[in-house]
């Protein structure tokens, strides 16, 4: 085999990792997995004033959280000598000159053409300038220069990045040529637009990946969604795991047209992933999330969390929804919500008392038996089952809607159910 394939993701730690840059990282990673290429993380921290550790840490943590592991990491701030050395070569060959303390690349205009793996042939018949600063007067390299030197020295074979870098490509090609470097292949990913079709903004999705994590999105849902911003498996499936996507991925199938960001779509994909998760995995994932939000009561049992998760898994868009919906499964201090008033108007305390007595006598508190008892009590009292279901649901959860009542009772357990039925009876009796 000729030399191995190599790609790189090259964020500047001057801001957090956001949707657009995470998608660039993802497509590089997919390419690496598909073609067995190395995936390099290159930190473009040449702007010493604006680069911050806080951003660097978030970028790395978010990449790890998304499951996009890199093989090697390089920091441009540690490679300044190399850039100066290559600038010196250009000075020696009269391809660059010193001007006002900076080293400036002087090039002859020539038509530049390159074949973009996504967009096909791209041609530039003019460039806006005839010179380009390589090393600034403070000794730091410009983005394009450091980028070319590194891509060449690190052996990057494919440069996969956002479409906003197309205008940088011709001058970078001139730099590769001037230094006698091999020119890599380019693939420019389509823009991600806001739902309105404009630029992504803080209001529309351009938030840090760590914020999505805090909001209760699953990493596999976020990568699934990012994947669809430019690519999809040919069978029109929308729910797909990273591993499978990597096996089907082909950079040539990436769309040329911009993709619009949609939070509704992301929410839907997230809910599908939550639904499809095995109980144990969902339990673990919720545990971590809920602990980070300080929600879980101490000593919550693993099995209990898993069974509550099973109750709600088809009803969650985000892990954060669990906090409001499943609150009553962990805490008793909820109140009956105002919209349940009409349900509670009808005093069914005698029937509820009978129900409590029948439940107390049960050996096994499983949903089939609970349902049987429940129906029998309703029938004996001449009630429709739903007449009793509604107030009991309010008693157990404080709300009008929720998962199946009998399953909910089984999960809550007999003690809790009895205590809550008592609370309902007290409510009726104190009202009158
Ligand atoms: N640091 C540049 C960016 O974040 C990298 C561009 C490139 O991939 O060449 O946009």
Short mmCIF file of C-alpha atoms and ligand atoms in Angstrom, two decimals:
data_model
loop_
_atom_site.label_atom_id
_atom_site.label_comp_id
_atom_site.label_asym_id
_atom_site.label_seq_id
_atom_site.Cartn_x
_atom_site.Cartn_y
_atom_site.Cartn_z
CA UNK A 1 0.00 0.00 0.00
CA UNK A 2 1.16 3.54 -0.63
CA UNK A 3 1.24 5.93 2.28
CA UNK A 4 -1.57 5.70 4.78
CA UNK A 5 -4.49 8.04 4.67
CA UNK A 6 -4.67 10.82 7.25
CA UNK A 7 -7.26 13.41 8.07
CA UNK A 8 -7.34 16.12 10.66
CA UNK A 9 -9.80 18.20 12.60
CA UNK A 10 -8.29 21.59 13.32
CA UNK A 11 -10.26 23.66 15.80
CA UNK A 12 -9.09 26.97 17.19
CA UNK A 13 -9.55 27.07 20.96
CA UNK A 14 -10.94 30.59 20.77
CA UNK A 15 -14.50 29.39 21.31
CA UNK A 16 -16.45 26.31 22.34
CA UNK A 17 -17.12 23.37 20.04
CA UNK A 18 -20.44 24.10 18.35
CA UNK A 19 -22.70 22.26 15.91
CA UNK A 20 -20.78 23.25 12.78
CA UNK A 21 -17.33 22.34 14.03
CA UNK A 22 -18.61 19.14 15.67
CA UNK A 23 -20.03 18.07 12.32
CA UNK A 24 -16.65 18.73 10.67
CA UNK A 25 -14.99 16.58 13.34
CA UNK A 26 -17.59 13.87 12.81
CA UNK A 27 -17.13 13.70 9.04
CA UNK A 28 -13.36 13.50 9.44
CA UNK A 29 -13.82 10.74 11.98
CA UNK A 30 -16.22 8.83 9.70
CA UNK A 31 -13.79 9.10 6.85
CA UNK A 32 -11.01 7.82 9.09
CA UNK A 33 -13.07 4.84 10.24
CA UNK A 34 -14.27 3.99 6.76
CA UNK A 35 -10.86 4.12 5.09
CA UNK A 36 -8.75 3.12 8.05
CA UNK A 37 -7.10 6.53 8.07
CA UNK A 38 -5.48 8.25 11.06
CA UNK A 39 -7.54 10.95 12.66
CA UNK A 40 -5.42 13.83 13.89
CA UNK A 41 -6.59 16.54 16.24
CA UNK A 42 -4.71 19.72 15.52
CA UNK A 43 -5.20 22.56 17.93
CA UNK A 44 -4.83 25.82 16.02
CA UNK A 45 -3.81 27.94 18.96
CA UNK A 46 -1.57 30.40 17.15
CA UNK A 47 -3.58 33.33 18.45
CA UNK A 48 -2.07 33.31 21.89
CA UNK A 49 -4.28 36.08 23.18
CA UNK A 50 -7.61 34.59 22.18
CA UNK A 51 -6.85 30.91 22.79
CA UNK A 52 -8.04 29.74 26.19
CA UNK A 53 -7.68 26.52 28.15
CA UNK A 54 -11.37 26.67 29.00
CA UNK A 55 -12.21 26.34 25.30
CA UNK A 56 -9.55 23.73 24.66
CA UNK A 57 -10.84 21.55 27.48
CA UNK A 58 -14.42 21.86 26.33
CA UNK A 59 -13.48 20.96 22.76
CA UNK A 60 -11.62 17.84 23.89
CA UNK A 61 -14.26 16.82 26.42
CA UNK A 62 -17.03 17.27 23.88
CA UNK A 63 -15.21 15.26 21.21
CA UNK A 64 -14.69 12.45 23.70
CA UNK A 65 -18.29 12.65 24.83
CA UNK A 66 -19.45 12.42 21.20
CA UNK A 67 -17.28 9.33 20.79
CA UNK A 68 -14.89 10.94 18.28
CA UNK A 69 -11.54 9.73 19.51
CA UNK A 70 -8.42 11.03 17.82
CA UNK A 71 -5.19 9.10 17.23
CA UNK A 72 -2.75 11.95 17.79
CA UNK A 73 -2.92 15.55 18.91
CA UNK A 74 -0.70 18.47 17.87
CA UNK A 75 -0.58 22.02 19.15
CA UNK A 76 0.44 24.71 16.72
CA UNK A 77 1.68 26.91 19.55
CA UNK A 78 4.46 24.36 20.09
CA UNK A 79 5.53 24.40 16.46
CA UNK A 80 6.38 28.06 15.88
CA UNK A 81 10.02 27.21 15.06
CA UNK A 82 8.86 24.99 12.22
CA UNK A 83 6.76 27.71 10.65
CA UNK A 84 9.63 30.17 10.87
CA UNK A 85 11.96 27.60 9.32
CA UNK A 86 9.65 27.14 6.33
CA UNK A 87 9.11 30.89 6.00
CA UNK A 88 12.88 31.23 5.90
CA UNK A 89 13.00 28.75 3.02
CA UNK A 90 10.60 30.95 1.08
CA UNK A 91 12.71 34.01 1.91
CA UNK A 92 15.80 32.17 0.68
CA UNK A 93 14.06 31.33 -2.59
CA UNK A 94 12.80 34.87 -3.05
CA UNK A 95 9.24 33.69 -2.79
CA UNK A 96 8.73 35.78 0.31
CA UNK A 97 10.00 39.11 1.58
CA UNK A 98 10.22 40.93 4.89
CA UNK A 99 7.86 43.86 5.10
CA UNK A 100 7.34 45.91 8.25
CA UNK A 101 8.58 43.08 10.43
CA UNK A 102 6.30 40.51 8.80
CA UNK A 103 7.22 37.78 6.35
CA UNK A 104 5.05 38.10 3.29
CA UNK A 105 4.48 35.54 0.56
CA UNK A 106 4.80 36.99 -2.96
CA UNK A 107 3.16 34.99 -5.64
CA UNK A 108 2.55 35.23 -9.33
CA UNK A 109 -1.07 35.05 -10.22
CA UNK A 110 -2.06 31.86 -11.91
CA UNK A 111 -5.37 30.17 -12.49
CA UNK A 112 -6.04 27.66 -9.73
CA UNK A 113 -8.19 24.61 -10.16
CA UNK A 114 -8.80 21.82 -7.76
CA UNK A 115 -11.11 18.90 -7.57
CA UNK A 116 -13.24 19.03 -4.48
CA UNK A 117 -14.39 15.54 -3.49
CA UNK A 118 -17.84 16.84 -2.66
CA UNK A 119 -18.31 19.75 -5.03
CA UNK A 120 -16.32 18.63 -8.07
CA UNK A 121 -14.05 21.01 -10.01
CA UNK A 122 -13.57 24.45 -8.49
CA UNK A 123 -11.71 27.13 -10.39
CA UNK A 124 -10.33 30.47 -9.29
CA UNK A 125 -9.34 32.84 -12.07
CA UNK A 126 -8.29 35.63 -9.74
CA UNK A 127 -7.30 36.21 -6.18
CA UNK A 128 -8.09 39.29 -4.14
CA UNK A 129 -4.45 40.00 -3.29
CA UNK A 130 -0.97 39.37 -4.64
CA UNK A 131 0.70 38.82 -1.34
CA UNK A 132 -0.13 37.02 1.84
CA UNK A 133 1.34 37.44 5.28
CA UNK A 134 2.96 34.19 6.46
CA UNK A 135 4.55 35.24 9.73
CA UNK A 136 3.21 38.28 11.51
CA UNK A 137 5.51 40.90 13.02
CA UNK A 138 5.02 39.36 16.47
CA UNK A 139 6.53 36.12 15.13
CA UNK A 140 3.30 34.12 15.07
CA UNK A 141 2.19 32.40 11.85
CA UNK A 142 -1.02 33.21 10.00
CA UNK A 143 -3.71 30.54 9.80
CA UNK A 144 -3.14 29.60 6.16
CA UNK A 145 0.60 29.27 6.50
CA UNK A 146 0.59 27.16 9.65
CA UNK A 147 -2.21 25.10 8.15
CA UNK A 148 -0.23 24.27 4.96
CA UNK A 149 3.03 23.55 6.75
CA UNK A 150 1.27 21.25 9.18
CA UNK A 151 -0.94 19.50 6.66
CA UNK A 152 2.19 18.74 4.63
CA UNK A 153 4.50 17.76 7.50
CA UNK A 154 1.87 15.66 9.24
CA UNK A 155 1.11 13.88 5.97
CA UNK A 156 -2.54 14.87 5.80
CA UNK A 157 -3.97 13.30 2.65
CA UNK A 158 -7.52 14.66 2.86
CA UNK A 159 -8.57 18.08 4.11
CA UNK A 160 -12.21 17.86 5.13
CA UNK A 161 -13.57 21.17 6.44
CA UNK A 162 -16.38 23.69 6.16
CA UNK A 163 -17.32 25.37 2.93
CA UNK A 164 -16.34 28.73 4.41
CA UNK A 165 -12.74 27.67 3.75
CA UNK A 166 -13.12 27.37 -0.03
CA UNK A 167 -11.84 30.95 -0.53
CA UNK A 168 -8.70 30.06 1.48
CA UNK A 169 -7.93 27.04 -0.66
CA UNK A 170 -6.30 28.72 -3.73
CA UNK A 171 -3.77 30.66 -1.67
CA UNK A 172 -3.05 27.53 0.34
CA UNK A 173 -2.45 25.64 -2.90
CA UNK A 174 0.03 28.36 -3.89
CA UNK A 175 1.84 27.91 -0.57
CA UNK A 176 2.03 24.12 -0.99
CA UNK A 177 3.46 24.63 -4.45
CA UNK A 178 5.98 27.24 -3.36
CA UNK A 179 7.28 24.87 -0.67
CA UNK A 180 7.32 21.89 -3.02
CA UNK A 181 4.72 20.07 -0.95
CA UNK A 182 2.24 17.58 -2.28
CA UNK A 183 -1.25 19.06 -2.43
CA UNK A 184 -3.84 17.14 -0.37
CA UNK A 185 -7.32 16.32 -1.57
CA UNK A 186 -10.03 18.70 -0.45
CA UNK A 187 -13.60 18.09 0.59
CA UNK A 188 -15.64 21.12 1.67
CA UNK A 189 -18.74 20.37 3.70
CA UNK A 190 -21.96 22.33 3.05
CA UNK A 191 -22.94 25.15 5.35
CA UNK A 192 -25.35 24.60 8.21
CA UNK A 193 -28.04 27.26 8.17
CA UNK A 194 -30.39 28.39 10.89
CA UNK A 195 -34.01 27.16 10.62
CA UNK A 196 -34.85 30.47 8.92
CA UNK A 197 -32.18 29.88 6.30
CA UNK A 198 -29.72 32.49 7.59
CA UNK A 199 -26.45 32.09 9.41
CA UNK A 200 -26.49 29.99 12.56
CA UNK A 201 -26.70 32.22 15.57
CA UNK A 202 -26.68 31.81 19.33
CA UNK A 203 -30.44 31.69 19.25
CA UNK A 204 -30.50 28.93 16.65
CA UNK A 205 -28.39 25.99 17.58
CA UNK A 206 -25.00 27.69 17.58
CA UNK A 207 -24.59 26.73 21.19
CA UNK A 208 -21.69 24.80 22.65
CA UNK A 209 -21.87 21.02 22.51
CA UNK A 210 -21.53 20.98 26.29
CA UNK A 211 -24.84 22.84 26.42
CA UNK A 212 -26.54 20.09 24.43
CA UNK A 213 -25.14 17.63 26.91
CA UNK A 214 -26.47 19.69 29.82
CA UNK A 215 -29.86 19.92 28.10
CA UNK A 216 -30.19 16.14 28.06
CA UNK A 217 -29.26 15.09 24.54
CA UNK A 218 -27.54 11.75 24.09
CA UNK A 219 -24.19 11.80 22.30
CA UNK A 220 -25.34 9.10 19.87
CA UNK A 221 -28.41 11.18 19.02
CA UNK A 222 -26.38 14.30 18.45
CA UNK A 223 -23.92 12.51 16.17
CA UNK A 224 -26.84 10.84 14.39
CA UNK A 225 -28.36 14.26 13.80
CA UNK A 226 -25.07 15.87 12.73
CA UNK A 227 -24.61 13.05 10.29
CA UNK A 228 -27.87 13.90 8.58
CA UNK A 229 -26.70 17.49 8.11
CA UNK A 230 -25.03 16.60 4.85
CA UNK A 231 -25.29 12.83 4.50
CA UNK A 232 -27.78 10.01 4.86
CA UNK A 233 -27.75 6.27 4.40
CA UNK A 234 -29.17 5.45 0.99
CA UNK A 235 -32.27 3.68 2.30
CA UNK A 236 -33.70 6.90 3.79
CA UNK A 237 -33.36 5.64 7.30
CA UNK A 238 -32.84 8.42 9.76
CA UNK A 239 -31.93 6.56 12.91
CA UNK A 240 -28.47 5.15 12.59
CA UNK A 241 -25.54 4.43 14.88
CA UNK A 242 -22.04 5.77 14.32
CA UNK A 243 -20.47 2.40 13.63
CA UNK A 244 -22.90 1.52 10.92
CA UNK A 245 -22.73 5.02 9.45
CA UNK A 246 -18.95 4.70 9.25
CA UNK A 247 -19.26 1.51 7.24
CA UNK A 248 -21.69 3.10 4.77
CA UNK A 249 -20.06 6.51 4.59
CA UNK A 250 -18.61 7.83 1.37
CA UNK A 251 -17.38 11.40 1.18
CA UNK A 252 -18.61 11.59 -2.41
CA UNK A 253 -22.19 11.15 -1.21
CA UNK A 254 -22.10 14.26 0.95
CA UNK A 255 -24.60 16.88 -0.21
CA UNK A 256 -23.48 20.06 -1.88
CA UNK A 257 -26.42 22.08 -0.68
CA UNK A 258 -26.60 23.67 2.72
CA UNK A 259 -28.54 21.91 5.44
CA UNK A 260 -30.89 23.76 7.79
CA UNK A 261 -30.60 23.11 11.47
CA UNK A 262 -33.80 21.93 13.12
CA UNK A 263 -34.14 21.52 16.84
CA UNK A 264 -37.42 19.62 16.37
CA UNK A 265 -35.63 17.05 14.27
CA UNK A 266 -32.84 16.75 16.79
CA UNK A 267 -35.43 16.29 19.54
CA UNK A 268 -37.16 13.58 17.56
CA UNK A 269 -33.90 11.75 16.91
CA UNK A 270 -33.03 12.05 20.57
CA UNK A 271 -36.38 10.60 21.62
CA UNK A 272 -35.91 7.67 19.22
CA UNK A 273 -32.49 6.89 20.67
CA UNK A 274 -33.85 7.07 24.20
CA UNK A 275 -36.68 4.71 23.22
CA UNK A 276 -34.30 2.22 21.63
CA UNK A 277 -31.89 2.04 24.54
CA UNK A 278 -31.74 -1.16 26.57
CA UNK A 279 -32.98 -0.63 30.13
CA UNK A 280 -29.60 -0.98 31.74
CA UNK A 281 -27.85 1.43 29.40
CA UNK A 282 -30.62 3.98 29.80
CA UNK A 283 -30.45 3.58 33.56
CA UNK A 284 -26.72 4.25 33.60
CA UNK A 285 -27.02 7.18 31.29
CA UNK A 286 -29.84 8.71 33.33
CA UNK A 287 -27.93 8.15 36.54
CA UNK A 288 -25.01 10.16 35.27
CA UNK A 289 -27.23 12.88 33.92
CA UNK A 290 -29.46 13.14 36.97
CA UNK A 291 -26.48 13.21 39.29
CA UNK A 292 -25.01 16.06 37.30
CA UNK A 293 -28.28 17.89 37.88
CA UNK A 294 -28.36 16.96 41.56
CA UNK A 295 -31.74 15.33 41.11
CA UNK A 296 -31.44 11.77 42.36
CA UNK A 297 -32.19 11.15 46.02
CA UNK A 298 -29.26 9.51 47.76
CA UNK A 299 -29.35 5.71 47.81
CA UNK A 300 -31.60 5.46 44.77
CA UNK A 301 -31.39 1.81 43.78
CA UNK A 302 -30.14 0.95 40.33
CA UNK A 303 -33.09 -1.38 39.69
CA UNK A 304 -35.57 1.25 40.75
CA UNK A 305 -34.08 3.88 38.45
CA UNK A 306 -34.14 1.37 35.59
CA UNK A 307 -37.77 0.50 36.15
CA UNK A 308 -38.77 4.17 36.32
CA UNK A 309 -36.76 4.76 33.14
CA UNK A 310 -38.68 1.94 31.43
CA UNK A 311 -41.96 3.59 32.41
CA UNK A 312 -41.02 6.87 30.79
CA UNK A 313 -38.69 5.97 27.94
CA UNK A 314 -41.29 6.36 25.20
CA UNK A 315 -42.24 9.80 26.47
CA UNK A 316 -38.93 11.64 26.70
CA UNK A 317 -37.52 14.03 24.13
CA UNK A 318 -34.55 14.76 26.31
CA UNK A 319 -33.13 13.32 29.51
CA UNK A 320 -34.08 16.60 31.17
CA UNK A 321 -37.78 15.81 30.57
CA UNK A 322 -37.36 12.95 33.01
CA UNK A 323 -36.88 15.39 35.85
CA UNK A 324 -40.31 16.97 35.57
CA UNK A 325 -42.17 13.86 34.45
CA UNK A 326 -40.75 11.33 36.84
CA UNK A 327 -40.44 13.68 39.80
CA UNK A 328 -43.23 11.88 41.65
CA UNK A 329 -41.34 8.58 41.43
CA UNK A 330 -38.58 9.99 43.63
CA UNK A 331 -40.23 12.63 45.79
CA UNK A 332 -43.50 12.95 47.69
CA UNK A 333 -43.70 16.72 47.92
CA UNK A 334 -45.65 17.36 44.71
CA UNK A 335 -49.03 19.04 44.78
CA UNK A 336 -52.13 18.21 42.76
CA UNK A 337 -51.91 20.39 39.69
CA UNK A 338 -54.75 22.94 39.20
CA UNK A 339 -56.03 21.25 36.06
CA UNK A 340 -56.86 18.12 38.06
CA UNK A 341 -59.50 19.98 40.05
CA UNK A 342 -62.41 18.79 37.93
CA UNK A 343 -61.25 15.21 38.42
CA UNK A 344 -61.06 15.62 42.17
CA UNK A 345 -64.48 17.23 42.42
CA UNK A 346 -66.15 13.87 42.74
CA UNK A 347 -65.47 12.46 46.18
CA UNK A 348 -64.68 8.77 45.85
CA UNK A 349 -63.18 8.30 49.28
CA UNK A 350 -65.27 5.21 50.22
CA UNK A 351 -64.21 3.44 47.01
CA UNK A 352 -60.61 4.55 47.41
CA UNK A 353 -60.61 3.21 50.96
CA UNK A 354 -61.82 -0.16 49.72
CA UNK A 355 -59.11 -0.09 47.08
CA UNK A 356 -56.48 0.61 49.73
CA UNK A 357 -57.71 -2.25 51.86
CA UNK A 358 -57.63 -4.67 48.94
CA UNK A 359 -54.12 -3.51 48.00
CA UNK A 360 -52.87 -3.91 51.60
CA UNK A 361 -53.85 -7.53 51.54
CA UNK A 362 -51.92 -8.30 48.35
CA UNK A 363 -48.88 -10.53 48.63
CA UNK A 364 -47.51 -9.66 45.26
CA UNK A 365 -47.85 -6.15 43.91
CA UNK A 366 -47.51 -6.72 40.20
CA UNK A 367 -49.39 -4.90 37.51
CA UNK A 368 -51.66 -7.80 36.48
CA UNK A 369 -52.85 -8.39 40.01
CA UNK A 370 -53.16 -4.66 40.66
CA UNK A 371 -55.30 -4.28 37.56
CA UNK A 372 -57.54 -7.19 38.54
CA UNK A 373 -58.15 -5.77 42.00
CA UNK A 374 -58.67 -2.31 40.64
CA UNK A 375 -61.30 -3.44 38.13
CA UNK A 376 -63.08 -5.50 40.76
CA UNK A 377 -63.33 -2.52 43.15
CA UNK A 378 -64.65 -0.27 40.38
CA UNK A 379 -67.18 -2.85 39.30
CA UNK A 380 -68.44 -3.57 42.82
CA UNK A 381 -68.93 0.16 43.34
CA UNK A 382 -70.81 0.50 40.06
CA UNK A 383 -68.10 2.81 38.66
CA UNK A 384 -66.50 2.86 35.26
CA UNK A 385 -62.85 1.90 35.55
CA UNK A 386 -61.78 5.30 34.27
CA UNK A 387 -63.80 7.09 36.98
CA UNK A 388 -61.41 5.60 39.47
CA UNK A 389 -58.31 5.67 37.27
CA UNK A 390 -58.32 9.46 36.96
CA UNK A 391 -58.31 10.45 40.64
CA UNK A 392 -55.90 7.65 41.52
CA UNK A 393 -53.52 8.92 38.88
CA UNK A 394 -53.73 12.40 40.37
CA UNK A 395 -53.02 10.94 43.80
CA UNK A 396 -50.00 9.02 42.59
CA UNK A 397 -48.41 11.65 40.39
CA UNK A 398 -50.08 15.01 40.94
CA UNK A 399 -50.98 15.21 37.24
CA UNK A 400 -53.56 14.16 34.70
CA UNK A 401 -51.40 12.28 32.25
CA UNK A 402 -48.60 9.79 32.57
CA UNK A 403 -47.57 6.24 31.83
CA UNK A 404 -49.95 3.30 32.30
CA UNK A 405 -51.44 3.45 35.79
CA UNK A 406 -50.97 -0.19 36.76
CA UNK A 407 -47.35 -0.27 35.63
CA UNK A 408 -46.77 2.96 37.52
CA UNK A 409 -48.19 1.44 40.68
CA UNK A 410 -46.05 -1.64 40.34
CA UNK A 411 -42.94 0.52 39.97
CA UNK A 412 -43.83 2.78 42.90
CA UNK A 413 -44.45 -0.22 45.12
CA UNK A 414 -47.19 -0.97 47.61
CA UNK A 415 -46.02 1.27 50.46
CA UNK A 416 -45.86 4.37 48.35
CA UNK A 417 -49.14 3.65 46.61
CA UNK A 418 -50.95 3.16 49.91
CA UNK A 419 -49.51 6.35 51.37
CA UNK A 420 -50.62 8.30 48.34
CA UNK A 421 -54.11 6.84 48.31
CA UNK A 422 -54.36 7.92 51.92
CA UNK A 423 -53.35 11.41 50.92
CA UNK A 424 -56.18 11.45 48.36
CA UNK A 425 -58.72 10.25 50.90
CA UNK A 426 -57.53 12.94 53.34
CA UNK A 427 -57.83 15.55 50.62
CA UNK A 428 -61.47 14.65 50.01
CA UNK A 429 -62.30 14.41 53.66
CA UNK A 430 -60.72 17.74 54.59
CA UNK A 431 -62.43 19.46 51.70
CA UNK A 432 -65.93 18.71 52.91
N1 LIG B 1 -8.86 26.49 12.58
C1 LIG B 1 -9.61 26.51 11.36
C2 LIG B 1 -11.09 26.57 11.71
O1 LIG B 1 -11.43 26.32 12.86
C3 LIG B 1 -9.30 25.25 10.58
C4 LIG B 1 -9.61 25.34 9.15
C5 LIG B 1 -9.12 24.13 8.39
O2 LIG B 1 -9.63 23.04 8.66
O3 LIG B 1 -8.25 24.31 7.54
O4 LIG B 1 -11.91 26.93 10.92
#
